[in-house]
Short mmCIF file of C-alpha atoms in Angstrom, two decimals:
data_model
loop_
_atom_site.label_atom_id
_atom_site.label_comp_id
_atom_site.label_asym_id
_atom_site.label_seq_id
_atom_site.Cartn_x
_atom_site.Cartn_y
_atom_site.Cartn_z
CA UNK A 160 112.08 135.58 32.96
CA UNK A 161 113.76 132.42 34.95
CA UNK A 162 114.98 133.96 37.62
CA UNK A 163 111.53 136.23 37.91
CA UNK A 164 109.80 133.61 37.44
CA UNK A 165 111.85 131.48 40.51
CA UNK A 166 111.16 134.47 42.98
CA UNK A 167 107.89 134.65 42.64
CA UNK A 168 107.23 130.82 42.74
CA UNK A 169 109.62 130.91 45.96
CA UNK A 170 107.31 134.03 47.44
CA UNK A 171 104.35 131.99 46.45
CA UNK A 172 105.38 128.77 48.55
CA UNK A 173 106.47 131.08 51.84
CA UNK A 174 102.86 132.48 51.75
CA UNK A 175 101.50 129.23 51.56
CA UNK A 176 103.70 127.86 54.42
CA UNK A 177 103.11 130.67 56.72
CA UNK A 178 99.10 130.37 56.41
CA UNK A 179 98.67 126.58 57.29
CA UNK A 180 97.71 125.82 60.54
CA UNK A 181 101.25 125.04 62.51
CA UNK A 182 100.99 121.84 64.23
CA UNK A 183 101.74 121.76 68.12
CA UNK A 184 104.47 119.21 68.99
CA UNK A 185 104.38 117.59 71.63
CA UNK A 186 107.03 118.89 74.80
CA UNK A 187 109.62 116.70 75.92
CA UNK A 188 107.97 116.79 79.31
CA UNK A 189 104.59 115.84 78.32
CA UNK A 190 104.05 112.50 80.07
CA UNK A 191 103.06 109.43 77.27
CA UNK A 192 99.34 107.73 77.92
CA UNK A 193 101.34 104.63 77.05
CA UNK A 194 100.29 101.97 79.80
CA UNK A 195 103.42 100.14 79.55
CA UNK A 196 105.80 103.47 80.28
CA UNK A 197 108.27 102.27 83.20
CA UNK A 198 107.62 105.85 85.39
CA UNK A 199 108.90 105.87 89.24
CA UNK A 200 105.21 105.07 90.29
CA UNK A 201 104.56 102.19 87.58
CA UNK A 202 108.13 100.71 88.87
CA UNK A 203 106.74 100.98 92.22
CA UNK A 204 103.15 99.43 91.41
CA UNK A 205 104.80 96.11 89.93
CA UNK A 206 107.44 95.68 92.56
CA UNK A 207 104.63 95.79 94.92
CA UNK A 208 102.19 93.53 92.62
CA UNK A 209 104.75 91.08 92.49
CA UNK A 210 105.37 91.29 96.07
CA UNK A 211 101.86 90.33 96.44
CA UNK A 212 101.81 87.63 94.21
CA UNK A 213 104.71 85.64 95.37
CA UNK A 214 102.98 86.09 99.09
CA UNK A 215 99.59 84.76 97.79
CA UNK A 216 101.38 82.03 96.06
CA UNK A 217 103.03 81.19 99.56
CA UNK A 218 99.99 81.44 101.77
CA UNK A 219 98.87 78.86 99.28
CA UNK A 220 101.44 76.13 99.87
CA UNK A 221 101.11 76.74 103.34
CA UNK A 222 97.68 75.86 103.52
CA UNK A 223 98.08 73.01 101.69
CA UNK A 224 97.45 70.10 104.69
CA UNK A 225 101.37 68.33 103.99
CA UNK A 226 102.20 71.74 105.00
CA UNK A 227 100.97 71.39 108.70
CA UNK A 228 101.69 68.53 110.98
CA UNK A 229 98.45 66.17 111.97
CA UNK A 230 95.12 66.69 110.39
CA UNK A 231 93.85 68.67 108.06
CA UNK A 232 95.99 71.90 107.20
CA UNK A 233 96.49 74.95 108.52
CA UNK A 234 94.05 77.99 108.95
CA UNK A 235 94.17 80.70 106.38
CA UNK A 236 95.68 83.39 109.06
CA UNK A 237 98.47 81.22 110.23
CA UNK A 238 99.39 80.64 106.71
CA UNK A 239 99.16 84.23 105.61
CA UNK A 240 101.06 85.55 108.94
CA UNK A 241 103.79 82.82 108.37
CA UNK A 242 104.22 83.39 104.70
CA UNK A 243 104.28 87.14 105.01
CA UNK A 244 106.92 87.13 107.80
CA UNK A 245 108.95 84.75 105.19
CA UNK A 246 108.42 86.59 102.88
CA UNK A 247 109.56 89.79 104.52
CA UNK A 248 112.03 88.52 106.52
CA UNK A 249 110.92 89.05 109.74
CA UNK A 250 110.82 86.15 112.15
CA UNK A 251 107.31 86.54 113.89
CA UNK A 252 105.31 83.82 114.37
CA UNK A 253 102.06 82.67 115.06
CA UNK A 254 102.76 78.91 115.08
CA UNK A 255 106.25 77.04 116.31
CA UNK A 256 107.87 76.76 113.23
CA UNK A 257 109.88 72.99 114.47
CA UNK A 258 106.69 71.53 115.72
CA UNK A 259 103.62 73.00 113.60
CA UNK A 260 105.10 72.83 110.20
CA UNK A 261 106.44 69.82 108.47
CA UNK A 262 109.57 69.24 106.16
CA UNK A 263 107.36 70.55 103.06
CA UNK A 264 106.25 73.33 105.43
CA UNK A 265 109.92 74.18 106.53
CA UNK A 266 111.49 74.14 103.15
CA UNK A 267 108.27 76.56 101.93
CA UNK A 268 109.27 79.08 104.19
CA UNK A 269 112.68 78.74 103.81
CA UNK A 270 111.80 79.28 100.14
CA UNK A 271 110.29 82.52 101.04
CA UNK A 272 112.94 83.77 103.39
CA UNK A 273 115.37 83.41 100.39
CA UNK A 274 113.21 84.81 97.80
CA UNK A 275 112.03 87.71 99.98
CA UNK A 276 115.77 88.28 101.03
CA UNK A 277 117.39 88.67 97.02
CA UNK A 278 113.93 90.73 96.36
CA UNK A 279 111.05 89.33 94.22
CA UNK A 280 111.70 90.97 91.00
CA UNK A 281 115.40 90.46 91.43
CA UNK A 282 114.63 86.91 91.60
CA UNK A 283 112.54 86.63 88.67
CA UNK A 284 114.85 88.69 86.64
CA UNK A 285 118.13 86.32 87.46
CA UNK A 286 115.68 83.02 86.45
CA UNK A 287 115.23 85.22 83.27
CA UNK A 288 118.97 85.69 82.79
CA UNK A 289 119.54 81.92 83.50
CA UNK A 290 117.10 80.81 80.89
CA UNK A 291 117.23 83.49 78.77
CA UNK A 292 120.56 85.05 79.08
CA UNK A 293 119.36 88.74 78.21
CA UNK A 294 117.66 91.38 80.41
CA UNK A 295 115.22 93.55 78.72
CA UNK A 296 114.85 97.76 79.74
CA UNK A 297 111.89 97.40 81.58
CA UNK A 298 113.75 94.10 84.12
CA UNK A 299 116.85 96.36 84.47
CA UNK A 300 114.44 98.69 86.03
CA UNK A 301 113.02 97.01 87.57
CA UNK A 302 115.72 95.65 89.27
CA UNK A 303 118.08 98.22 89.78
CA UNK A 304 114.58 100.13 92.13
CA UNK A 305 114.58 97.17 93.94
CA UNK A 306 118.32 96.65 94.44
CA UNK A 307 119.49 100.57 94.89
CA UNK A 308 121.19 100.19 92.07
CA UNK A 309 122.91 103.32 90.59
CA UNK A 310 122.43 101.94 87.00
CA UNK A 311 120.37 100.33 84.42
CA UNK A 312 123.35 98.90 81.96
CA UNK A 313 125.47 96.53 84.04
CA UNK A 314 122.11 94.96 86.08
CA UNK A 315 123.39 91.71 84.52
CA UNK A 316 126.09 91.71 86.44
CA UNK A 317 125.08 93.28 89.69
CA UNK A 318 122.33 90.59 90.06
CA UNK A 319 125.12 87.75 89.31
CA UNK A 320 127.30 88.99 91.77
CA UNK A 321 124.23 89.16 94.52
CA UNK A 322 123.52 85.59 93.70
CA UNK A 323 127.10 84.28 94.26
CA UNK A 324 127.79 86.63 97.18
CA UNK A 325 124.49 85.13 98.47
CA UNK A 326 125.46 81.41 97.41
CA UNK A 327 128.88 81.88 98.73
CA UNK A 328 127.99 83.34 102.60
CA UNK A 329 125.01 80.91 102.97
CA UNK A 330 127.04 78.00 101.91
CA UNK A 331 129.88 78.57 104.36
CA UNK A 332 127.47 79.48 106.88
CA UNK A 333 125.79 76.39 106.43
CA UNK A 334 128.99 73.99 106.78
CA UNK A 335 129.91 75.71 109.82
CA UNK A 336 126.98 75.12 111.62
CA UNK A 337 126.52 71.38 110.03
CA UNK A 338 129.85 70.25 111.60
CA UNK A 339 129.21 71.98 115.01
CA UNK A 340 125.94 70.30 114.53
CA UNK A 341 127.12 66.55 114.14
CA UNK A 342 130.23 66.79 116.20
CA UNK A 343 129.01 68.59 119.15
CA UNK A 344 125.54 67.49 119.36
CA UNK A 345 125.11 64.06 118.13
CA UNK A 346 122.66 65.06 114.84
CA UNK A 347 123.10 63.04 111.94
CA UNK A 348 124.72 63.94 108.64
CA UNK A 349 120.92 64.65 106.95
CA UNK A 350 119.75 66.82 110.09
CA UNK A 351 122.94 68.39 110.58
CA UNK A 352 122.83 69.45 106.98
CA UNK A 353 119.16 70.64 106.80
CA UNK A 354 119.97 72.56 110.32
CA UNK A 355 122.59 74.15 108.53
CA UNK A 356 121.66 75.40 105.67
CA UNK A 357 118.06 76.79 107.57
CA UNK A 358 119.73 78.98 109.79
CA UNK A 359 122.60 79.86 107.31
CA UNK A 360 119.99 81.18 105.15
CA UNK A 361 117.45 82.43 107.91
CA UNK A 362 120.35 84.91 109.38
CA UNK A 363 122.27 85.91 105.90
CA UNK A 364 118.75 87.03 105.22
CA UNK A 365 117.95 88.44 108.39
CA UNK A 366 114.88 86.51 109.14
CA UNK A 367 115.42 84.79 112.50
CA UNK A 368 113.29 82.17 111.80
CA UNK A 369 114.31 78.92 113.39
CA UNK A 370 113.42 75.27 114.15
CA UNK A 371 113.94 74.91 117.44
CA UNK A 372 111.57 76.18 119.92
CA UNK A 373 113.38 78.32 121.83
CA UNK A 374 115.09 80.04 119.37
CA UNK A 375 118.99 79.65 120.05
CA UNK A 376 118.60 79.93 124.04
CA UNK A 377 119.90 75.86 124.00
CA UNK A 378 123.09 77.45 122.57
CA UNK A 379 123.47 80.62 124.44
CA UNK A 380 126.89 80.01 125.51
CA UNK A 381 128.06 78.43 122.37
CA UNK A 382 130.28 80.39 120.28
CA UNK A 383 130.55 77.67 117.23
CA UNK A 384 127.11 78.45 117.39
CA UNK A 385 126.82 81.83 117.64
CA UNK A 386 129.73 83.68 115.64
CA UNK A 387 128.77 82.18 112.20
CA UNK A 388 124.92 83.30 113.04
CA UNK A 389 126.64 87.04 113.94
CA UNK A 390 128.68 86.88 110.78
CA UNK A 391 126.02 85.91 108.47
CA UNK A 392 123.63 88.83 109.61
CA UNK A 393 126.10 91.61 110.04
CA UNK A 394 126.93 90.40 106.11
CA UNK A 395 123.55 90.43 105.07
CA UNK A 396 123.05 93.39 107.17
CA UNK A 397 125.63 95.30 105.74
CA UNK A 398 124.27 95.71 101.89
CA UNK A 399 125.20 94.09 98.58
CA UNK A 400 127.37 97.41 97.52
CA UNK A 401 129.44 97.62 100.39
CA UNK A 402 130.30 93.77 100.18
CA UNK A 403 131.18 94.00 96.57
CA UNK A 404 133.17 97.65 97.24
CA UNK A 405 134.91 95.43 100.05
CA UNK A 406 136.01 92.94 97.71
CA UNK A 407 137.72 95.52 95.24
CA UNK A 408 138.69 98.33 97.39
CA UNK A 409 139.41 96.55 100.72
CA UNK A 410 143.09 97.19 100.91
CA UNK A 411 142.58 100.76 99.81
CA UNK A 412 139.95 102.34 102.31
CA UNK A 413 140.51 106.18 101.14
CA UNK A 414 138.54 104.77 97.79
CA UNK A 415 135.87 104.14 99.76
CA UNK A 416 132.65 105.62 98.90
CA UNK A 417 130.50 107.66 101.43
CA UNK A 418 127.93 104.85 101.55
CA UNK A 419 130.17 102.34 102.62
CA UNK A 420 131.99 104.28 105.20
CA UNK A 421 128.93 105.36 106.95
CA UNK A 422 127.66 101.97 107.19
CA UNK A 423 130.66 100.63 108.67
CA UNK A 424 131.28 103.36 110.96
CA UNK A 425 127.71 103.13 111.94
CA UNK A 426 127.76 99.15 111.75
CA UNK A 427 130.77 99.12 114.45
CA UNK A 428 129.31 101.86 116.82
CA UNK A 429 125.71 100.29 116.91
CA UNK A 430 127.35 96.71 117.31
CA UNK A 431 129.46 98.23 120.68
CA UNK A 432 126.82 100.40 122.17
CA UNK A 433 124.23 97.82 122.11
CA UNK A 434 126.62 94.90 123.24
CA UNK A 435 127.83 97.52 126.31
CA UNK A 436 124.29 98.47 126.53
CA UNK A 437 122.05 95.41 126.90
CA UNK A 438 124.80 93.15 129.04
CA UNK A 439 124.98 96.09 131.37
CA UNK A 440 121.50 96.09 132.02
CA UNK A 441 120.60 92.64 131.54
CA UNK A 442 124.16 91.51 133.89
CA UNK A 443 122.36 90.57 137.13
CA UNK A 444 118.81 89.64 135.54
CA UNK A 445 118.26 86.00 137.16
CA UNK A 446 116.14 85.25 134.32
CA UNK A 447 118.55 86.50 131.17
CA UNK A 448 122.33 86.73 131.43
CA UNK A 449 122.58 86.75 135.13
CA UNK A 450 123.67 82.95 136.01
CA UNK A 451 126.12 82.67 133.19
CA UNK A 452 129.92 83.63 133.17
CA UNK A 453 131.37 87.10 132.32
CA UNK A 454 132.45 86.02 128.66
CA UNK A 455 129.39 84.16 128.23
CA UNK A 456 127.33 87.29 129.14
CA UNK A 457 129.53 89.38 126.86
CA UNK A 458 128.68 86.64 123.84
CA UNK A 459 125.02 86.97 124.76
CA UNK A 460 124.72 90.71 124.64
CA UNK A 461 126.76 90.64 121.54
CA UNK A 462 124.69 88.34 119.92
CA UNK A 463 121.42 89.88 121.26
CA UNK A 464 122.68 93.56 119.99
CA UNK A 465 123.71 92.44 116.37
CA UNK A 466 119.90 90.15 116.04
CA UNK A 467 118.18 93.23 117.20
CA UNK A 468 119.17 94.76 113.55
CA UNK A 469 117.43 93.05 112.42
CA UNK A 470 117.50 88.68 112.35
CA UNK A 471 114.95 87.98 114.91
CA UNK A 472 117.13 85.12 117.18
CA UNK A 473 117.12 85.32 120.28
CA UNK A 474 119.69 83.53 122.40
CA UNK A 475 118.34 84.67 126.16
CA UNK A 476 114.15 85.06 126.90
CA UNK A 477 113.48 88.44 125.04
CA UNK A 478 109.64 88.72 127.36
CA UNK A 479 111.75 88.20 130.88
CA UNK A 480 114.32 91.45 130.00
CA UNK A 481 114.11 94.72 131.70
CA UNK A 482 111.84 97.13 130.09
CA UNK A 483 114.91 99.70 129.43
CA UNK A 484 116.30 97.04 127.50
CA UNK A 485 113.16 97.01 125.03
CA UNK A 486 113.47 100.20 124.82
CA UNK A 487 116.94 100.09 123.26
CA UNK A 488 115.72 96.97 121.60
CA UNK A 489 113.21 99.65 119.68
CA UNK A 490 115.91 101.97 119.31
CA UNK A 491 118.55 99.75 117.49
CA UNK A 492 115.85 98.03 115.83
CA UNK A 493 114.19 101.04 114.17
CA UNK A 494 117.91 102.12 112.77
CA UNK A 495 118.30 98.73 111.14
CA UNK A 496 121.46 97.60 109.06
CA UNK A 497 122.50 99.30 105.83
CA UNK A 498 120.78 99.93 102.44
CA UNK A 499 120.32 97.68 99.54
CA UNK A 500 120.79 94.41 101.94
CA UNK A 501 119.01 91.94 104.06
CA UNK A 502 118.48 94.22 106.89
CA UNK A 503 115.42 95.62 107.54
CA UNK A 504 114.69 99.40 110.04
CA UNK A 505 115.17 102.73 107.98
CA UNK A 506 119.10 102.15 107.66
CA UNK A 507 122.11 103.64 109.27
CA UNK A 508 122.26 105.66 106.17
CA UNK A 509 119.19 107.66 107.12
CA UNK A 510 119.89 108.39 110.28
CA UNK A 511 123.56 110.08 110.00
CA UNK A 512 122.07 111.83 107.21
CA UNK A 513 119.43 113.08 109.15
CA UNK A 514 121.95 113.51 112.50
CA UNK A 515 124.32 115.47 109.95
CA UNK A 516 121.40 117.94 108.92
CA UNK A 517 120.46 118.47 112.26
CA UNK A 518 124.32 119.38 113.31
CA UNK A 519 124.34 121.58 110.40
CA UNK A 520 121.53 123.54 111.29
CA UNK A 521 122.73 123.58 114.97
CA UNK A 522 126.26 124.81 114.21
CA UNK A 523 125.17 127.62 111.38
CA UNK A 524 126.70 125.91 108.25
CA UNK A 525 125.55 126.49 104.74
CA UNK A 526 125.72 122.56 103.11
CA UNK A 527 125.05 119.79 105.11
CA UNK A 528 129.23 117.67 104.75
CA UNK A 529 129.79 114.19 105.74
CA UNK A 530 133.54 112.83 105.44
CA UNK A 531 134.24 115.31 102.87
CA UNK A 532 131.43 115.32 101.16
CA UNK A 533 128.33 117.92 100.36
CA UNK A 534 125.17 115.63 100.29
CA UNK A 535 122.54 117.00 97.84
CA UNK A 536 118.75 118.50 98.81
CA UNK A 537 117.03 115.48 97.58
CA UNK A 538 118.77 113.22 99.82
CA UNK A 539 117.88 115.01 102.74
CA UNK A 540 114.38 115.39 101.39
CA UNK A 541 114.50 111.73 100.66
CA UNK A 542 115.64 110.89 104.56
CA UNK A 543 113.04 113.19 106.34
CA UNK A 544 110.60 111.72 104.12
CA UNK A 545 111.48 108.34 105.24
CA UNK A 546 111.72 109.04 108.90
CA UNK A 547 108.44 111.04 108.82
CA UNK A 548 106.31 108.17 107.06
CA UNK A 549 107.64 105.04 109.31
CA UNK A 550 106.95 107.53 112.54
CA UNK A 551 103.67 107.79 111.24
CA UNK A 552 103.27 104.11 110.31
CA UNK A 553 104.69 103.09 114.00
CA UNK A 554 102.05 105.31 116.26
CA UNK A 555 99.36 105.24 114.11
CA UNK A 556 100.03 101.07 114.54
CA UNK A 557 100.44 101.00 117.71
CA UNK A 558 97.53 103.31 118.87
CA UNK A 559 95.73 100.89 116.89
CA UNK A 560 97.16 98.12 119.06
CA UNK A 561 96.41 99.57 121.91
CA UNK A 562 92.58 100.18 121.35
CA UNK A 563 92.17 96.58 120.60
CA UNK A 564 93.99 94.96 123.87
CA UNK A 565 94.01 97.29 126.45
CA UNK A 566 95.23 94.44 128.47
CA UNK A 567 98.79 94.40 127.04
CA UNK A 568 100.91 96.90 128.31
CA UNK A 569 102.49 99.94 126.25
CA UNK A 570 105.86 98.86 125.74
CA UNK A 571 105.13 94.91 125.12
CA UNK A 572 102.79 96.63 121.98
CA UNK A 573 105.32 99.36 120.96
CA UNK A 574 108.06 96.72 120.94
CA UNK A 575 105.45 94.39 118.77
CA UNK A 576 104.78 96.89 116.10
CA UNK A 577 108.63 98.67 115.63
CA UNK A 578 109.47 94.72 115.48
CA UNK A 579 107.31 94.24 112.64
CA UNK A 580 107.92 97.37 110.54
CA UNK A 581 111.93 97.33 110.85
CA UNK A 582 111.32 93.51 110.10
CA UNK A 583 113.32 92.17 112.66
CA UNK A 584 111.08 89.41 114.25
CA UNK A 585 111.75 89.77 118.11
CA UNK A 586 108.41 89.28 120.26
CA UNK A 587 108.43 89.90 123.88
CA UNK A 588 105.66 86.58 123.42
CA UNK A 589 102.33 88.12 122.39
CA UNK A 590 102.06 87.29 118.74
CA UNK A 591 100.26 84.34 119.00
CA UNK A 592 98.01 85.94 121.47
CA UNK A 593 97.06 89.31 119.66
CA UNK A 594 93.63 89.14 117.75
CA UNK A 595 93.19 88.24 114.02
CA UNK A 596 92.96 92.15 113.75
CA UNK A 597 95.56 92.81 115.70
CA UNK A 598 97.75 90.04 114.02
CA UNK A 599 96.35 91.73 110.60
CA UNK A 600 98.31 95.18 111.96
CA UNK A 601 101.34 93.32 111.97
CA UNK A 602 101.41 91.65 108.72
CA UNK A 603 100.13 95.40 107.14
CA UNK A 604 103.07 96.64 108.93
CA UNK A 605 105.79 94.01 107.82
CA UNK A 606 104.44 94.48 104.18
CA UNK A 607 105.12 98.62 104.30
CA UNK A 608 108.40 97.96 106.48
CA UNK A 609 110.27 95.47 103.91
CA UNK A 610 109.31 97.55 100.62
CA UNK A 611 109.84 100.70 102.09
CA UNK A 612 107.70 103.27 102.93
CA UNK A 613 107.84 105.90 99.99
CA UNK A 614 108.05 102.48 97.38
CA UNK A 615 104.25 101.80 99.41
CA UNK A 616 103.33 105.31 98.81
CA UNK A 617 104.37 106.01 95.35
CA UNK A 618 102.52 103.00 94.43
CA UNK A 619 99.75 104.18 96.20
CA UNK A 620 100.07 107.83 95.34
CA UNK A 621 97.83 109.96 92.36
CA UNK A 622 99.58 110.77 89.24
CA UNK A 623 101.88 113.53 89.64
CA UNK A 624 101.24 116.60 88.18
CA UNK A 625 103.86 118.89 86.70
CA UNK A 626 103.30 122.52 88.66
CA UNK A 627 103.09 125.11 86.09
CA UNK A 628 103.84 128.04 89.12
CA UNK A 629 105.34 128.53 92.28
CA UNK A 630 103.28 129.90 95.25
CA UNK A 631 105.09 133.16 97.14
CA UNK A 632 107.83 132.00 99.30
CA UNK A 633 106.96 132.66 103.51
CA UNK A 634 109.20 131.01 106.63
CA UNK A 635 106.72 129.92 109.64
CA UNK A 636 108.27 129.70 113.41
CA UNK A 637 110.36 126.21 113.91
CA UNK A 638 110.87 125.36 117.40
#
């Protein structure tokens, strides 16, 4: 009959279903073999790679001979410790930047100061956009890693807005020092220009590379001088997101997100401390701030406090201050400016994190709060991790240090090496005079201190494994 007949075919297929080998599909979590997968440490790998690249390419120009002035060009360790403290935005040299390197050597690293400054891949990805006019998936990722972006979908924009916030600062910047330039000091209309737009760009950047010898000590006591320098770095210092949240939400501060009010708060605290700190110390020093007058110390330890985080000028001689002002020097310069900026040091961010966990634990609470908010575990993870790994970095650098020139004193080296990692660019005046090795430290350490130490590590890290079980839980003795 039909419908027997349509039972038993429909019995038939079941059986025949149910003893075929099932196939295993594949989980959700299983990671793809693909090569070109964009995972956290593949993100990591290429920022880095091109990192390296645009370096190699700038060690390259540099030791090209029209780089250097006289004969022949320069050697292959001056080029490589100039280009990588471009290129990280640091402001250590080797070589005097006015009277070593020529024009084409100038405008190379000024090159690198701005392309190290917007970020590498950021860079390449708005020269994409330009020509292009369309950002792929695996740019936008790139990007946004590099930029602390929250997003992937409106990169377009957020790189757009860094390059005219950029464009806009610098050029301003520039004019202001170009006119103080020709009317106060007799340059011409070229050089006053070129001076200009070199420092504009060296302190938006936070670089503190300049081309005079001395640094800014010839204008020490110039304000026209040194307020646009202070304004560009505390910009650049302050981060892309909080400039562009200050543009929207600047007449309406309770909209304010928790980023940008800890970096301000932290910004203007820092700023004061360090201004009261360093003129109070520095105040009768014959051979820093004591023969000037009372507001021209004040402008000096202002500037010096807001270069320490982290531009690299230096308007009074850095080697002839006390040695309790290097050590707030390290302090200041270790905290840095804010996130997803210029600024180098491990951020204000990660400090009143980590100064909000420790209250926390101190006072018995149950979340770690700050202004009305509950930060999450992995941001407190993320912030010890940080702290932990540019500790390491800094002693295990400067124990190094100290094996190879026992002759330099403890603090000169300590001051050296947190220079170098927060990417800063202050020198107490041993640079040049550290070995090749010991020069080699420094450009290891400006490398991990401008990409970040966990970017370094997850680049450098195995491939994580997904734990399949938990070990038994146990609490050891802290403290």
């Amino acid at each position: 009959m039909p419908l027997e007949e349509a039972l038993l075919r429909a019995r038939v297929r079941r059986l025949t279903h149910a003893s075929r080998p099932r196939r295993r599909r594949p989980r959700a979590s299983r990671r793809s073999t693909d090569p070109r997968e964009v995972t956290p440490k593949r993100t990591a790998q290429l920022i880095v790679g091109a990192f390296a690249a645009a370096l190699v390419a700038g060690t390259v120009l540099l030791l090209l001979p029209v780089a250097r002035v006289g004969p022949g060009g320069a050697s292959f360790m001056e080029a490589f410790f100039t280009a990588t403290s471009a290129m990280c935005v640091t402001g250590l040299i080797v070589v005097d930047t006015p009277t070593y390197w020529t024009p084409f050597g100038q405008a190379v690293v000024l090159a690198l100061i701005q392309i190290g400054g917007f970020g590498v891949m950021s860079f390449a990805t708005v020269l994409g956009i330009l020509l292009a006019r369309r950002l792929g998936l695996t740019a936008r990722i790139m990007s946004s890693a590099e930029t602390k972006s929250p997003g992937y979908g409106d990169m377009r924009r957020v790189l757009l807005r860094v390059l005219a916030t950029t464009l806009v600062v610098e050029t301003l910047v520039a004019a202001a020092l170009a006119l103080r330039f020709a009317a106060g000091y007799g340059y011409g209309a070229g050089q006053a220009v070129w001076h200009g737009v070199f420092h504009a760009v060296s302190a938006f950047n936070n670089a503190g590379f300049a081309l005079y010898t001395l640094s800014i000590m010839d204008f020490a006591t110039d304000p026209w001088i040194n307020l646009p320098l202070i304004a560009a770095v505390v910009l650049g210092g302050l981060g892309f997101p909080v400039l562009h949240e200050l543009r929207r939400e600047w007449r309406r501060p309770r909209r304010w997100s928790m980023n940008t009010r800890i970096v301000l708060l932290a910004t203007v605290v820092l700023l004061s401390a360090g201004t009261v700190f360093l003129s109070a110390v520095e105040w009768a020093n014959p051979a820093t701030l004591g023969p000037m007058r009372a507001d021209e110390k004040l402008l000096a330890g202002f500037f010096q406090s807001t270069i320490a985080r982290t531009a690299g000028f230096n308007s009074i001689d850095v080697s002839a201050m006390h040695p309790v002002s290097w050590l707030g020097l390290d302090l200041l310069m270790l905290v840095g400016g804010g996130p997803a900026g210029t600024a180098g040091g491990l951020k204000v961010t990660t400090f009143v994190v980590l100064g909000c966990i420790a209250y926390t634990e101190v006072t018995g609470g149950a979340a770690v709060n700050v202004l009305g908010r509950r930060l999450s575990r992995s941001v407190q993870r993320q912030a010890t991790t940080v702290v932990v790994l540019a500790l390491g970095a800094v002693a295990a650098a400067t124990m190094v240090l100290m094996l190879l020139h026992e002759d330099i004193g403890l603090d000169r080296l300590l001051f050296e090496v947190i220079s170098a990692f927060a990417t800063v660019g202050l020198s107490t005046g041993i640079t040049a005079a550290l070995s090749p090795a010991g020069q080699g430290v420094l450009i290891a350490l400006m490398f991990l201190g401008r990409l970040g130490p966990i970017t370094v590590a997850t680049a450098m890290a195995a491939r994580p494994r997904r734990a399949l079980y938990e070990l038994p839980e146990e609490r050891p003795l802290i403290g």
